[in-house]
Coordinates of C-alpha atoms (C1' of nucleotides) in Angstrom, one line a residue:
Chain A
X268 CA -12.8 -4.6 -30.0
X269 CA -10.0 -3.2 -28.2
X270 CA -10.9 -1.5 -24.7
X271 CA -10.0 2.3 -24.3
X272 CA -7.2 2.6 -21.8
X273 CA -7.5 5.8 -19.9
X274 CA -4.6 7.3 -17.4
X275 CA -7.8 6.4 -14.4
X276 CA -7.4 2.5 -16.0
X277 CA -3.7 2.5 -15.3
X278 CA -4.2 4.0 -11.4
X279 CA -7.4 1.6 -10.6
X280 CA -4.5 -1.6 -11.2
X281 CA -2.4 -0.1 -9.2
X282 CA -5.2 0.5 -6.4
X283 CA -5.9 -3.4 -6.8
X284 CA -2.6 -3.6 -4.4
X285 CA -3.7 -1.3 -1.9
X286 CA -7.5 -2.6 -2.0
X287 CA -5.5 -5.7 -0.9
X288 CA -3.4 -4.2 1.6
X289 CA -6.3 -1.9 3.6
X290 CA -7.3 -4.6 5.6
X291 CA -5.8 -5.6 8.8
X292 CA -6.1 -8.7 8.7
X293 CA -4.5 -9.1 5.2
X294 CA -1.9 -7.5 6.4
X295 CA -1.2 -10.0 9.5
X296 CA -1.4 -13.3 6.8
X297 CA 1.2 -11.4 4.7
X298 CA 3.3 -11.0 7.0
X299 CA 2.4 -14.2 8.8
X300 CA 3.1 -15.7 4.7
X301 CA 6.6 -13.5 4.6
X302 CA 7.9 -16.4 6.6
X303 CA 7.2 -19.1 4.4
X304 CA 4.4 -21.2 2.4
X305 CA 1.2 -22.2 5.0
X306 CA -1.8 -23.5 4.7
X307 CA -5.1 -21.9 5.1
X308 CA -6.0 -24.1 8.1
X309 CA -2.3 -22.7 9.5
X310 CA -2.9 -19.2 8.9
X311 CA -6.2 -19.2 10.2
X312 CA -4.5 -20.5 13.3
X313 CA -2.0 -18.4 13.2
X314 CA -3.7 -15.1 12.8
X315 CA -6.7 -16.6 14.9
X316 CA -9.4 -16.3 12.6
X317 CA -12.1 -18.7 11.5
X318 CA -10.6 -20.9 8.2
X319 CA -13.7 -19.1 6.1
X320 CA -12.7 -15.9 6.9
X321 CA -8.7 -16.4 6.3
X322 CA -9.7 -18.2 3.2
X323 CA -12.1 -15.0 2.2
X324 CA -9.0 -12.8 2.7
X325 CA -6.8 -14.8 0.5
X326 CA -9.4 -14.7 -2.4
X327 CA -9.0 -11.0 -1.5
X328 CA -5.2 -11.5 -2.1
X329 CA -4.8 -13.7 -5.0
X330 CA -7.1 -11.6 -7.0
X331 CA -4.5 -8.8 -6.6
X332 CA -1.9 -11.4 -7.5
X333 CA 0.5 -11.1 -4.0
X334 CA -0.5 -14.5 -3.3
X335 CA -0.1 -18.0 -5.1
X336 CA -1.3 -21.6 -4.5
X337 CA -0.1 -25.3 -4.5
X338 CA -2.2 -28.0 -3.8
X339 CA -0.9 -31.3 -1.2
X340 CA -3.4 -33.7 -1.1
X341 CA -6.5 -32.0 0.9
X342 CA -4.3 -29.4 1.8
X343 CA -3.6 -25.8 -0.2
X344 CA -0.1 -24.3 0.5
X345 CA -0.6 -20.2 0.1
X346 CA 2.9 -18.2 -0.5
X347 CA 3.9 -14.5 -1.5
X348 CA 3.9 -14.3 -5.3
X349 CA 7.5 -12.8 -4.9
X350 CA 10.3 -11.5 -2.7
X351 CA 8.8 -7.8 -3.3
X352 CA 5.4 -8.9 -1.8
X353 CA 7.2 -9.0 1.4
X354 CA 9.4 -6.0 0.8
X355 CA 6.2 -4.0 0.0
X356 CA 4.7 -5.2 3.9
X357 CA 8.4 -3.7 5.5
X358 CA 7.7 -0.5 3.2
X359 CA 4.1 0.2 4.4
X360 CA 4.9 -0.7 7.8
X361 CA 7.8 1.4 8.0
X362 CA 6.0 4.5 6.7
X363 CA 3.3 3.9 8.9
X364 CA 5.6 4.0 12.0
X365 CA 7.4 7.4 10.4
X366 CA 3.8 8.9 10.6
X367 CA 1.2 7.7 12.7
X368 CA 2.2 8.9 15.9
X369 CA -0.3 6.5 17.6
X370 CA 1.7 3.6 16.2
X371 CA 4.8 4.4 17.5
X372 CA 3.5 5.0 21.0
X373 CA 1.4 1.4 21.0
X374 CA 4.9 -0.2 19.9
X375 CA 7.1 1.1 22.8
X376 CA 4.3 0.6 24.9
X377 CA 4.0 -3.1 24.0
X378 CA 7.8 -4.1 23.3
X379 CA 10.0 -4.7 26.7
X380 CA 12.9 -4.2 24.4
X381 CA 12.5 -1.6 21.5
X382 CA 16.0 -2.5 20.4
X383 CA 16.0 -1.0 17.1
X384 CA 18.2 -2.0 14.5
X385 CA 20.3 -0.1 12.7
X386 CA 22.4 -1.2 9.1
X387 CA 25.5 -0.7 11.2
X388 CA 24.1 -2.8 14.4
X389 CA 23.0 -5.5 11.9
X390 CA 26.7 -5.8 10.4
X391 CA 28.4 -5.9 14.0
X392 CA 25.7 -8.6 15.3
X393 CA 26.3 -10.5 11.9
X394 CA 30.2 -10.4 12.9
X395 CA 29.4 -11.2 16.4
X396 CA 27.5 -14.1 15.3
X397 CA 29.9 -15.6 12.7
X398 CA 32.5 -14.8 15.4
X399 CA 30.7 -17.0 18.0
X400 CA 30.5 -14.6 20.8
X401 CA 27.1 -14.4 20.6
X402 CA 24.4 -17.0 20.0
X403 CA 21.5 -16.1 17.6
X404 CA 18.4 -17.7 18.2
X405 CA 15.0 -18.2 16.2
X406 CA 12.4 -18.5 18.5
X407 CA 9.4 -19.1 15.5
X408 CA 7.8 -22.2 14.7
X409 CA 10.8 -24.7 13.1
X410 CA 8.8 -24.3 10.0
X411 CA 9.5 -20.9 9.6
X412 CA 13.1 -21.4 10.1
X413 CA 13.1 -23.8 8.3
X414 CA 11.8 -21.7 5.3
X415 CA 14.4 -19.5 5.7
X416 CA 16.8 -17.7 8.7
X417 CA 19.0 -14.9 9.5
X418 CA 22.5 -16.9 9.2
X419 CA 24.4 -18.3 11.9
X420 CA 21.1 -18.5 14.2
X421 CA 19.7 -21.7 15.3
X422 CA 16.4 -22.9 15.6
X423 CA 14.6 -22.6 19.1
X424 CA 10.7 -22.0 19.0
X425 CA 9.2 -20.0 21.8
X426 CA 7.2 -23.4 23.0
X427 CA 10.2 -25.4 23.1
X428 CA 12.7 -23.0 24.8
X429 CA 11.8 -24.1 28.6
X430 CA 12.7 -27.6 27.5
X431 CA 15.5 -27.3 25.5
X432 CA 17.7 -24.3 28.0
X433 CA 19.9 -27.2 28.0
X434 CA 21.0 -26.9 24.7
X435 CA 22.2 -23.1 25.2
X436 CA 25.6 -22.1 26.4
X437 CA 25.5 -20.9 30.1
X438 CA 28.0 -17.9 29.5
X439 CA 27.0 -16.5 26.5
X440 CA 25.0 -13.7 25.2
X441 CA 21.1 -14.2 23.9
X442 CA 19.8 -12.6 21.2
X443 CA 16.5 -13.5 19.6
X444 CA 14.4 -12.5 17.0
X445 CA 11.4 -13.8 15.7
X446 CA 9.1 -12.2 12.8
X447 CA 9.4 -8.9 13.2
X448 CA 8.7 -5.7 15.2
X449 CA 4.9 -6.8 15.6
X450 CA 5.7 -9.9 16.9
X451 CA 5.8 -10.5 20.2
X452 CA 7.6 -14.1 20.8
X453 CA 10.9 -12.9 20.6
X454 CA 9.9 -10.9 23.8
X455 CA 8.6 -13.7 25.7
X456 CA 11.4 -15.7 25.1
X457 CA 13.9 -12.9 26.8
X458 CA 12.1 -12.6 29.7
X459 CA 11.8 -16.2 30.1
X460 CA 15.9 -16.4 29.6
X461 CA 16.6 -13.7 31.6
X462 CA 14.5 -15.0 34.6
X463 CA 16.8 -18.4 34.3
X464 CA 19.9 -16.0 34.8
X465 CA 20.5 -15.9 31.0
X466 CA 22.2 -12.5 29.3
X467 CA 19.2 -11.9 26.8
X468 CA 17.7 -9.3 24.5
X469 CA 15.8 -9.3 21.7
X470 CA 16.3 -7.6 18.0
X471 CA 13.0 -6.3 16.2
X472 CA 14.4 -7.6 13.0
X473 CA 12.6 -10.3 11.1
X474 CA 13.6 -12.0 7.9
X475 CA 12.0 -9.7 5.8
X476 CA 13.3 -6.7 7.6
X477 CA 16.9 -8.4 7.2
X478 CA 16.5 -9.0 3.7
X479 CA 15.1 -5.5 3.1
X480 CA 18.4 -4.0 5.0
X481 CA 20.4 -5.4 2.0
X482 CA 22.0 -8.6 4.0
X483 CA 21.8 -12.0 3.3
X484 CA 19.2 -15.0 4.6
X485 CA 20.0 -18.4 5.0
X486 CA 18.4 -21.8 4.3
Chain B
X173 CA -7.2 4.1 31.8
X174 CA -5.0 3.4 29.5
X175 CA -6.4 1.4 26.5
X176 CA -5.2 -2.3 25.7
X177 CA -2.9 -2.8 22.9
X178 CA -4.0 -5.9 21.1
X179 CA -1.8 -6.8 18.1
X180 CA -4.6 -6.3 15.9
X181 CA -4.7 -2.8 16.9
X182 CA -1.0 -2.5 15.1
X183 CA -2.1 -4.2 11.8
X184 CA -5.5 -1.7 11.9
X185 CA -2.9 1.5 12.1
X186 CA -0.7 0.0 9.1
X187 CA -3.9 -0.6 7.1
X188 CA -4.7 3.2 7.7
X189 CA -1.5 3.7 4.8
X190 CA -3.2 0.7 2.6
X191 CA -6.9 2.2 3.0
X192 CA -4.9 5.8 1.8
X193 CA -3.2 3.9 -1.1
X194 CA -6.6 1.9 -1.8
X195 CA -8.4 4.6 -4.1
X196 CA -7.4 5.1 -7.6
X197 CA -7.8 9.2 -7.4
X198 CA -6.1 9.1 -4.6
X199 CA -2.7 7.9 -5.8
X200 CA -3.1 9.9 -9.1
X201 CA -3.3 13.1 -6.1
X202 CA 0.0 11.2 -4.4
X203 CA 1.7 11.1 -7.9
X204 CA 1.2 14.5 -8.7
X205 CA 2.2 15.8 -4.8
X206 CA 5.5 14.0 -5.7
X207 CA 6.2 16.3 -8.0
X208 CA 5.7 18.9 -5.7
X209 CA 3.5 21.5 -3.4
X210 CA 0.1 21.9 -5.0
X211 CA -2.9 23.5 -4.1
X212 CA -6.4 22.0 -4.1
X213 CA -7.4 23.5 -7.2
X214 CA -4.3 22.7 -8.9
X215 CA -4.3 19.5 -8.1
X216 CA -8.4 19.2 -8.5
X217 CA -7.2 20.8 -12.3
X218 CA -4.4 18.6 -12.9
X219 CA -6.2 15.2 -12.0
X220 CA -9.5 16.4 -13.8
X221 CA -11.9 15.6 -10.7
X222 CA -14.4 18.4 -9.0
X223 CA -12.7 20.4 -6.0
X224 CA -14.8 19.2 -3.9
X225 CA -14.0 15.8 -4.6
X226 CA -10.2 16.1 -4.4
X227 CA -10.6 17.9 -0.5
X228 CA -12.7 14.9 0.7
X229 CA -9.2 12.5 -0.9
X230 CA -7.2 15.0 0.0
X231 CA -8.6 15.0 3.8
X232 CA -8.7 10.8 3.9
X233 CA -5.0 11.1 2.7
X234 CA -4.2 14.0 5.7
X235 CA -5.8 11.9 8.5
X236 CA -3.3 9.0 7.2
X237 CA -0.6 11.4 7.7
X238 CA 0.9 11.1 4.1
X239 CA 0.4 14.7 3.6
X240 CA 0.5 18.1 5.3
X241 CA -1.1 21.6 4.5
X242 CA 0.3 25.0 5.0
X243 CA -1.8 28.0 3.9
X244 CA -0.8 31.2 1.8
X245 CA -3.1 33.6 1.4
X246 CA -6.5 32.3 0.1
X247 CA -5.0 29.0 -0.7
X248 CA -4.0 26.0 0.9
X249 CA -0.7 24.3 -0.2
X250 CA -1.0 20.6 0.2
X251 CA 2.7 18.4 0.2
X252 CA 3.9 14.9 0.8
X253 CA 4.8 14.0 4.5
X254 CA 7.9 13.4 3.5
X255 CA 9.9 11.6 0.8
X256 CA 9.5 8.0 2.0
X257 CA 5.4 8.3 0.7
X258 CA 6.7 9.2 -3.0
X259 CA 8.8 5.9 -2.5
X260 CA 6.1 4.1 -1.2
X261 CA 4.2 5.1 -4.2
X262 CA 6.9 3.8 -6.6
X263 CA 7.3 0.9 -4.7
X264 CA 3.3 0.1 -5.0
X265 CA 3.3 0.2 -8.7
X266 CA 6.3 -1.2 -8.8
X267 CA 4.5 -4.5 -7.6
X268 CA 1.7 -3.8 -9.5
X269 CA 3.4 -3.8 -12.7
X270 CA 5.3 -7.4 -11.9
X271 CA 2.5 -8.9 -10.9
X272 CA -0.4 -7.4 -12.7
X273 CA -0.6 -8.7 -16.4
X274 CA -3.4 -6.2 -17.3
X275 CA -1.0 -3.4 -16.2
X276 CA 1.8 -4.2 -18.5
X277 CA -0.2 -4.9 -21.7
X278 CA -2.4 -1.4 -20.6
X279 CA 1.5 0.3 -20.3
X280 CA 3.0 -1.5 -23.8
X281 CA -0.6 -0.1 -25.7
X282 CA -0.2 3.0 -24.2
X283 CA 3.8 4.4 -24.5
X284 CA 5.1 4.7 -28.3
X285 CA 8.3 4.0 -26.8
X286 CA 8.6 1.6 -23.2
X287 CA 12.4 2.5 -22.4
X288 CA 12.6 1.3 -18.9
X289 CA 15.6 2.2 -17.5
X290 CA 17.8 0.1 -15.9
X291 CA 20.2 1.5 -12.8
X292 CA 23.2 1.0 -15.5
X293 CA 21.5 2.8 -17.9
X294 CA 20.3 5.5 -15.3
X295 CA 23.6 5.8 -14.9
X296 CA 24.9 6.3 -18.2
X297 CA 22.0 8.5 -19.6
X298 CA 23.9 10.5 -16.5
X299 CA 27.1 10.4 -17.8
X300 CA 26.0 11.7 -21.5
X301 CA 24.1 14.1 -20.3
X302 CA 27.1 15.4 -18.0
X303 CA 29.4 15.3 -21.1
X304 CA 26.4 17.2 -23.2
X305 CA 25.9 14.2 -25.5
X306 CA 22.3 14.8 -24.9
X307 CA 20.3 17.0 -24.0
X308 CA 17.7 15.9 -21.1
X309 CA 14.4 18.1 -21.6
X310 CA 11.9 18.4 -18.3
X311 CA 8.3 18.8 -19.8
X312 CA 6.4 19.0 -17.2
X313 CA 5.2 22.5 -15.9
X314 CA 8.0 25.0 -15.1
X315 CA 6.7 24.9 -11.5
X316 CA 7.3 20.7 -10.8
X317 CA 11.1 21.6 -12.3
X318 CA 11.8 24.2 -9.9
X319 CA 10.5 21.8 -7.5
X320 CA 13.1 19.4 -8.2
X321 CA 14.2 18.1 -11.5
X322 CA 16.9 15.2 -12.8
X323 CA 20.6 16.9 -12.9
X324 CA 21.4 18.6 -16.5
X325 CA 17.9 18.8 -17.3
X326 CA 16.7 21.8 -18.6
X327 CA 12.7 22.9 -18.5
X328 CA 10.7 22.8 -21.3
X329 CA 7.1 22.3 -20.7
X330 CA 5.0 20.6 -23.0
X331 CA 2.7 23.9 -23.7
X332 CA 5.4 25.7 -24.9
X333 CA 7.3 23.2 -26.9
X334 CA 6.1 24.2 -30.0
X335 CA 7.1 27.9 -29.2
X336 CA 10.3 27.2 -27.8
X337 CA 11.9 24.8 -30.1
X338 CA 14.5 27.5 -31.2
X339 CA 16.2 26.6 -28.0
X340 CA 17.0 23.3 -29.0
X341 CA 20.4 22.6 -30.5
X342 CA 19.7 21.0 -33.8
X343 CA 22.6 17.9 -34.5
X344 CA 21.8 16.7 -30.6
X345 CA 19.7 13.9 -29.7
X346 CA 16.7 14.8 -27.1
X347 CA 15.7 12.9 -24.4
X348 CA 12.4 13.5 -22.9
X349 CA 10.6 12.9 -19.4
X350 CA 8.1 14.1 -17.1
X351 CA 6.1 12.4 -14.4
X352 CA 6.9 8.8 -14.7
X353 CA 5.5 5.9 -16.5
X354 CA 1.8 6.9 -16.1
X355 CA 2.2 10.0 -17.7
X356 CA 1.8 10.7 -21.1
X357 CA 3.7 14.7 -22.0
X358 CA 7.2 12.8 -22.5
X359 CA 5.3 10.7 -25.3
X360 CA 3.6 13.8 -27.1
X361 CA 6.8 15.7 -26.8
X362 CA 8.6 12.8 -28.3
X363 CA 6.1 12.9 -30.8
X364 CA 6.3 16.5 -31.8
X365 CA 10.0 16.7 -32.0
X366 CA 10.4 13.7 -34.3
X367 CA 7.6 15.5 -36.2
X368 CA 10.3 18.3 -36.7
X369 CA 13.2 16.4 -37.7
X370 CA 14.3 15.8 -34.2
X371 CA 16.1 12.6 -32.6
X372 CA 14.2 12.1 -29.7
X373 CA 13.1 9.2 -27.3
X374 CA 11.4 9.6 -23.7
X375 CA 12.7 7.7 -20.5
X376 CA 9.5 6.4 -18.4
X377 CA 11.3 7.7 -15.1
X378 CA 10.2 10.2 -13.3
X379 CA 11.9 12.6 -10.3
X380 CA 10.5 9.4 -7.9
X381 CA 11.7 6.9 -9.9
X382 CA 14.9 8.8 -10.4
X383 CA 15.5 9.1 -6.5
X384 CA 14.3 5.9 -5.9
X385 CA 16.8 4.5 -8.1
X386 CA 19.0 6.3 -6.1
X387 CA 20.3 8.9 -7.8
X388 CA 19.9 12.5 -7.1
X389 CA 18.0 14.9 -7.8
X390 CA 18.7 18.9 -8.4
X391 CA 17.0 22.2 -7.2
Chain C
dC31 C1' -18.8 -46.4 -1.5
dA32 C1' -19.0 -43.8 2.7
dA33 C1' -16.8 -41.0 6.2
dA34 C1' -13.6 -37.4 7.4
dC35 C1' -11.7 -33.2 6.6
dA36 C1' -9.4 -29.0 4.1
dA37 C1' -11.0 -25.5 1.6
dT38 C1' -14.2 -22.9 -1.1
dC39 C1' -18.6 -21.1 -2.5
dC40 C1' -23.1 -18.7 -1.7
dA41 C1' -26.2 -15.7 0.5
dA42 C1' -27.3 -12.2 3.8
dT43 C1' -26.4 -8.6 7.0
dA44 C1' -24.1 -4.5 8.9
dA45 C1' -20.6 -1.2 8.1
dT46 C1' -17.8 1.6 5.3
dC47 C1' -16.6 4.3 1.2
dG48 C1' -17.0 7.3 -3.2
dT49 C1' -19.4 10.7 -5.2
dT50 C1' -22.5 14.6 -5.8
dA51 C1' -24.9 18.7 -4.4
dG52 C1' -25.7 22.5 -1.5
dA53 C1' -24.3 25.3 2.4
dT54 C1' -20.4 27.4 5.1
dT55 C1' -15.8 29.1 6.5
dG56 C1' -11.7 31.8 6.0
dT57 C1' -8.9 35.2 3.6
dA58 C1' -8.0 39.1 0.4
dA59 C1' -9.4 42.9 -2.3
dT60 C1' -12.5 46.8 -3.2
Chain D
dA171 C1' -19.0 46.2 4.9
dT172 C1' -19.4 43.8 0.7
dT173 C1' -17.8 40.9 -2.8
dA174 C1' -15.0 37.2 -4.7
dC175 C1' -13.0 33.0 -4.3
dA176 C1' -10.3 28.9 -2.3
dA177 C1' -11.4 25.3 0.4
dT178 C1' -14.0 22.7 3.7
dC179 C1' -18.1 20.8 5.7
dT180 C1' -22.6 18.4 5.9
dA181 C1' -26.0 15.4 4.2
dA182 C1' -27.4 11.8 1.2
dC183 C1' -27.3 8.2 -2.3
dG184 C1' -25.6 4.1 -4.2
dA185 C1' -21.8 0.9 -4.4
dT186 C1' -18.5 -1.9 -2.1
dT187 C1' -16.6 -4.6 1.8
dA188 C1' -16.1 -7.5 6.1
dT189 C1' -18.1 -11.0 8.5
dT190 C1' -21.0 -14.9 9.6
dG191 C1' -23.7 -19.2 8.8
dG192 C1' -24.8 -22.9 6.0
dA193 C1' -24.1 -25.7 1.9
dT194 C1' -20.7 -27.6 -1.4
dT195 C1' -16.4 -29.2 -3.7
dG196 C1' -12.3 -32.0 -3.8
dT197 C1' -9.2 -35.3 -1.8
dT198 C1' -7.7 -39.0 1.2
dT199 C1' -8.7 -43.0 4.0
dG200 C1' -11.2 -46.9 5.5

DNA sequence: CAAACAATCCAATAATCGTTAGATTGTAAT
DNA sequence: ATTACAATCTAACGATTATTGGATTGTTTG
């Protein structure tokens, strides 16, 4: 017998996506999983939670489909079910910075560098960078990078940066980035710079935000 | 004192748009804002729920900012926030149709005819319709087309179809829309013109879809 | 086979949400 | 003022959800 499909059947799908995307802490492992496959112990890191808790959530997830599985040995790799997964996180984020006020004020509040991007200001740092007169810098987990990167930026996690200054050129102008506007390493890692005499700032811009600006990520 | 921004407070003010987007009713009240200015009791009407019921959504959707009021009179006019929310909407079911399979086969059972329109052939219903190779009927209620309709369409609700077909040309072939792929007036009117000897197919998009596809959209 | 460990499952609690009913507010018309 | 009516508010219920602790599954390694 075939089910009756009502208009409500159609909308209750549809609110299966933003059952899955009313939690906060959903919301962090998406975005957290916008920069590549992880695992759940990773993730739980990551977003510091307890691993029951992160795995919970990502029950919560897969049942709405955003999320997929693979299994390594003991070890299950969780990744967005799609590039629009991670489009969707930039599009609910960005409307939530057009209207909640308090959002806005908590992010100039928190960010040294607002630093807002513009598609114009992403075109001219794109030709800066292939250009050479300014070095790009990805200060997330190699992973990440790994996973993908904006192009012409080189890998340089936040932990590694006081170690490896050497590797920088002395003259040259800084600009990091790291996951996005919520993210907070690409901060620390200018204000570390620009206390060793460095010429640093930071772009909110993560991969997703780059890719949803129309431009191209590397691998 | 001024109150500590953790980064968790960030994720709990984006999750304030998922927890809006997170109730079935609620996006039906989003989907028929995007058509344009309502009032409660229209939009109470229109989505078949209790007034009461669609000013407690209503109110959840106003403290997350995706709508505004202005009163006239004895009513209260309720509106989209602004045009990025009617995108976000798309963009939501947009991701629930790729990813949720229950969706699609609910969609296929539903429509007589799927007709998703691709940005070429957005483009080229646009161009036929220019040239008056077709003729593009709104039939949704007069009010949502003076609210803003696709260019060359002309009105023609689906109450007064029947009435009205006089105004038809007779040789031309009829294309038919109304709110987008959830609704169900493009498929009646479809229905009813074949009925008379009509050529006639629907297209699923609606004004959101339309402008999402970016193309624009007449007043 | 046993130990170690990643991850899930299960059960229980507290908190939140959807819905309904009845009472109340605000505006316009008589 | 009184009436009518759009809309909101308040209270209450049952249902759902987030979180935690403890037990269990599945895989690798010795």
């Amino acid at each position: 017998m075939k089910p009756t499909i009502t208009k409500s059947y159609l909308y209750e799908h549809v609110a299966r996506i933003g059952k899955a995307i009313s939690s906060p802490k959903r919301l962090e492992l998406i975005e957290l999983l916008a920069q590549g496959e992880k695992t759940v112990e990773t993730l739980a890191e990551q977003a510091r939670i307890d691993m029951r808790l992160a795995s919970a959530h990502l029950r919560a997830l897969r049942e709405a489909r955003l999320v997929e599985t693979r299994r390594e040995g003991k070890f299950i790799h969780y990744r967005l079910s799609g590039p629009d997964v991670a489009q969707l996180w930039v599009n609910v984020r960005e409307v939530a910075e057009e209207h909640l006020v308090e959002l806005r004020v908590a992010l100039d509040q928190m960010a040294a560098s607002p630093d807002a991007l513009s598609s114009e200001s992403r075109e001219s740092l794109l030709t800066k960078a292939r250009s050479g007169d300014i070095v790009v810098i990805d200060v997330r987990p190699e992973a990440e990078y790994v996973a993908g990167h904006l192009p012409f930026a080189r890998s340089l996690p936040l932990a590694e940066l006081e170690k490896r200054l050497a590797d920088l050129p002395a003259g040259k102008e800084i600009v990091a980035y790291c996951r996005g506007p919520f993210c907070l390493m690409s901060d620390e890692a200018v204000k570390l710079l620009r206390q060793r005499g460095y010429t640093a700032h930071k772009i909110t811009d993560g991969v997703s935000e780059w890719r949803a600006g129309g431009l191209p990520i590397e691998n």
